[in-house]
């Protein structure tokens, strides 16, 4: 798997574990970037993902509606649990959309791991607060998530609400079948 060697190369030679958190995170970013690169030229098919009763263009249109309706939202994607892009907002380059999809799938996977380890129930939303932005990842149908990147000066509750409205509109029509 691309990037795995980066984790080993940056690790403590004696323990086999990363010697610093930043080294570990850098390896994770390499791993995600490798996964995105290996999937960038693979077109979505009905075998990988499907949008029940809707076309991908329709999903893109609904995602665009969220971005237009909420001025602080700059980018949005819907992705499968394994990071395959299912839909993206206008103006988002394919490479960036694929990267955001893979990143969000990784975050959801980590959140699912925490849920499993601590018996905390279903994961509804993951939020990352950065200096200049928020990243929101919300469950959206079976095996899919909605990811939104917003400005830092937003009300996170408002963004969460807007995402929930969109998920209610399309969530039951979105599915990503396990491979």
Coordinates of C-alpha atoms in Angstrom, one line a residue:
X1 CA 0.0 0.0 0.0
X2 CA 1.5 3.4 -0.9
X3 CA 2.7 5.4 2.1
X4 CA 3.2 2.4 4.4
X5 CA 6.9 2.6 3.9
X6 CA 6.8 6.2 5.0
X7 CA 5.4 5.1 8.4
X8 CA 8.1 2.5 8.9
X9 CA 10.9 4.8 7.6
X10 CA 9.9 7.5 10.1
X11 CA 9.4 5.2 13.0
X12 CA 11.7 4.6 15.9
X13 CA 14.1 1.9 14.8
X14 CA 13.8 0.0 18.1
X15 CA 10.0 0.1 18.6
X16 CA 8.8 0.2 15.1
X17 CA 6.5 3.0 16.0
X18 CA 6.7 6.6 14.9
X19 CA 9.0 8.5 17.2
X20 CA 7.0 11.7 17.1
X21 CA 3.3 12.5 16.6
X22 CA 4.2 14.8 13.7
X23 CA 6.0 11.9 12.0
X24 CA 3.0 9.7 12.4
X25 CA 0.7 12.3 11.0
X26 CA 3.0 13.0 8.1
X27 CA 3.0 9.3 7.3
X28 CA -0.8 9.2 7.5
X29 CA -1.0 12.1 5.0
X30 CA 1.4 10.3 2.7
X31 CA -0.8 7.2 3.0
X32 CA -4.0 9.1 2.2
X33 CA -2.3 10.9 -0.7
X34 CA -1.1 7.6 -2.1
X35 CA -4.6 6.2 -1.9
X36 CA -6.1 9.2 -3.6
X37 CA -3.4 9.0 -6.3
X38 CA -4.1 5.3 -7.0
X39 CA -7.8 6.0 -7.3
X40 CA -7.8 9.3 -9.2
X41 CA -8.2 7.7 -12.6
X42 CA -10.8 5.1 -11.6
X43 CA -14.2 6.2 -12.8
X44 CA -17.1 5.5 -10.4
X45 CA -19.3 2.7 -11.6
X46 CA -22.5 1.2 -10.3
X47 CA -20.5 -1.7 -8.8
X48 CA -18.6 0.7 -6.6
X49 CA -21.2 3.3 -5.7
X50 CA -24.7 4.2 -6.7
X51 CA -27.1 7.0 -6.2
X52 CA -30.5 5.3 -6.0
X53 CA -33.0 7.1 -8.3
X54 CA -30.6 10.0 -8.9
X55 CA -27.8 10.7 -11.3
X56 CA -24.4 12.0 -10.1
X57 CA -25.3 15.3 -11.8
X58 CA -28.4 15.6 -9.6
X59 CA -26.3 14.9 -6.5
X60 CA -23.8 17.5 -7.6
X61 CA -26.7 20.0 -8.1
X62 CA -27.9 19.4 -4.5
X63 CA -24.4 19.8 -3.1
X64 CA -24.1 23.0 -5.1
X65 CA -27.3 24.2 -3.5
X66 CA -25.8 23.8 0.0
X67 CA -22.7 25.8 -1.0
X68 CA -24.8 28.5 -2.6
X69 CA -27.3 28.7 0.3
X70 CA -24.6 28.9 3.0
X71 CA -22.1 31.6 2.1
X72 CA -19.4 30.4 4.5
X73 CA -19.3 26.9 3.0
X74 CA -16.7 26.8 0.2
X75 CA -16.5 23.2 -0.7
X76 CA -18.5 20.0 -0.3
X77 CA -18.3 16.4 -1.4
X78 CA -20.2 13.2 -0.9
X79 CA -18.0 10.1 -0.6
X80 CA -18.3 6.4 0.1
X81 CA -16.9 4.9 3.3
X82 CA -13.8 3.8 1.3
X83 CA -13.2 7.4 0.1
X84 CA -14.6 7.1 -3.5
X85 CA -16.0 10.4 -4.7
X86 CA -19.7 10.3 -5.3
X87 CA -20.4 14.0 -5.9
X88 CA -18.8 17.4 -5.5
X89 CA -19.6 21.1 -5.5
X90 CA -18.9 23.2 -8.5
X91 CA -15.5 24.8 -8.8
X92 CA -13.8 22.0 -6.8
X93 CA -11.0 20.4 -8.9
X94 CA -11.3 16.6 -9.3
X95 CA -7.9 16.1 -7.6
X96 CA -9.0 18.2 -4.6
X97 CA -12.4 16.5 -4.5
X98 CA -10.8 13.1 -4.5
X99 CA -8.3 14.2 -1.8
X100 CA -11.1 15.6 0.4
X101 CA -13.1 12.4 -0.1
X102 CA -10.2 10.2 0.9
X103 CA -9.4 12.4 3.9
X104 CA -13.0 12.4 5.1
X105 CA -13.3 8.6 4.8
X106 CA -10.1 8.3 6.9
X107 CA -11.6 10.6 9.6
X108 CA -14.8 8.6 9.6
X109 CA -12.9 5.4 9.9
X110 CA -11.0 6.8 12.9
X111 CA -14.3 7.9 14.5
X112 CA -15.7 4.4 13.9
X113 CA -12.7 3.0 15.7
X114 CA -13.3 5.2 18.7
X115 CA -17.0 4.2 18.6
X116 CA -16.1 0.5 18.6
X117 CA -13.4 0.9 21.3
X118 CA -15.5 2.9 23.7
X119 CA -19.0 1.6 22.9
X120 CA -20.2 5.1 22.1
X121 CA -22.9 4.3 19.6
X122 CA -23.2 5.4 16.0
X123 CA -21.0 8.2 14.7
X124 CA -23.1 11.1 13.4
X125 CA -20.6 13.8 12.8
X126 CA -16.9 14.5 12.9
X127 CA -15.7 18.2 13.2
X128 CA -12.2 19.5 12.9
X129 CA -11.6 23.1 13.9
X130 CA -8.6 24.8 12.2
X131 CA -7.4 28.4 12.5
X132 CA -9.0 29.4 9.1
X133 CA -11.6 26.7 8.5
X134 CA -13.9 24.0 9.8
X135 CA -14.1 20.5 8.3
X136 CA -17.4 18.7 8.9
X137 CA -18.1 15.1 8.0
X138 CA -21.6 13.8 8.5
X139 CA -23.1 10.3 7.8
X140 CA -25.3 10.5 4.7
X141 CA -27.0 7.2 3.9
X142 CA -25.7 3.7 3.9
X143 CA -21.9 3.7 3.6
X144 CA -21.6 7.3 2.6
X145 CA -20.8 10.7 4.1
X146 CA -21.2 14.4 3.3
X147 CA -18.1 16.5 3.9
X148 CA -18.1 20.3 4.1
X149 CA -15.3 22.8 4.3
X150 CA -16.3 26.2 5.7
X151 CA -14.8 29.4 6.8
X152 CA -13.7 29.7 10.5
X153 CA -16.2 32.4 11.3
X154 CA -19.2 30.2 11.1
X155 CA -21.7 28.9 13.6
X156 CA -20.9 25.2 13.7
X157 CA -24.4 24.4 14.8
X158 CA -25.8 26.2 11.7
X159 CA -23.5 24.3 9.4
X160 CA -24.5 21.0 11.1
X161 CA -28.1 21.9 10.7
X162 CA -27.7 22.7 7.0
X163 CA -25.9 19.4 6.4
X164 CA -28.6 17.5 8.3
X165 CA -31.2 19.1 6.0
X166 CA -29.3 18.0 2.9
X167 CA -28.8 14.5 4.3
X168 CA -32.5 14.2 5.0
X169 CA -33.3 15.3 1.4
X170 CA -30.9 12.8 -0.3
X171 CA -29.5 10.5 2.4
X172 CA -32.0 7.7 1.8
X173 CA -31.2 7.8 -1.9
X174 CA -27.4 7.6 -1.5
X175 CA -25.7 4.2 -0.9
X176 CA -22.3 2.8 -1.3
X177 CA -22.2 -0.9 -1.5
X178 CA -19.2 -2.6 0.2
X179 CA -16.6 -4.1 -2.2

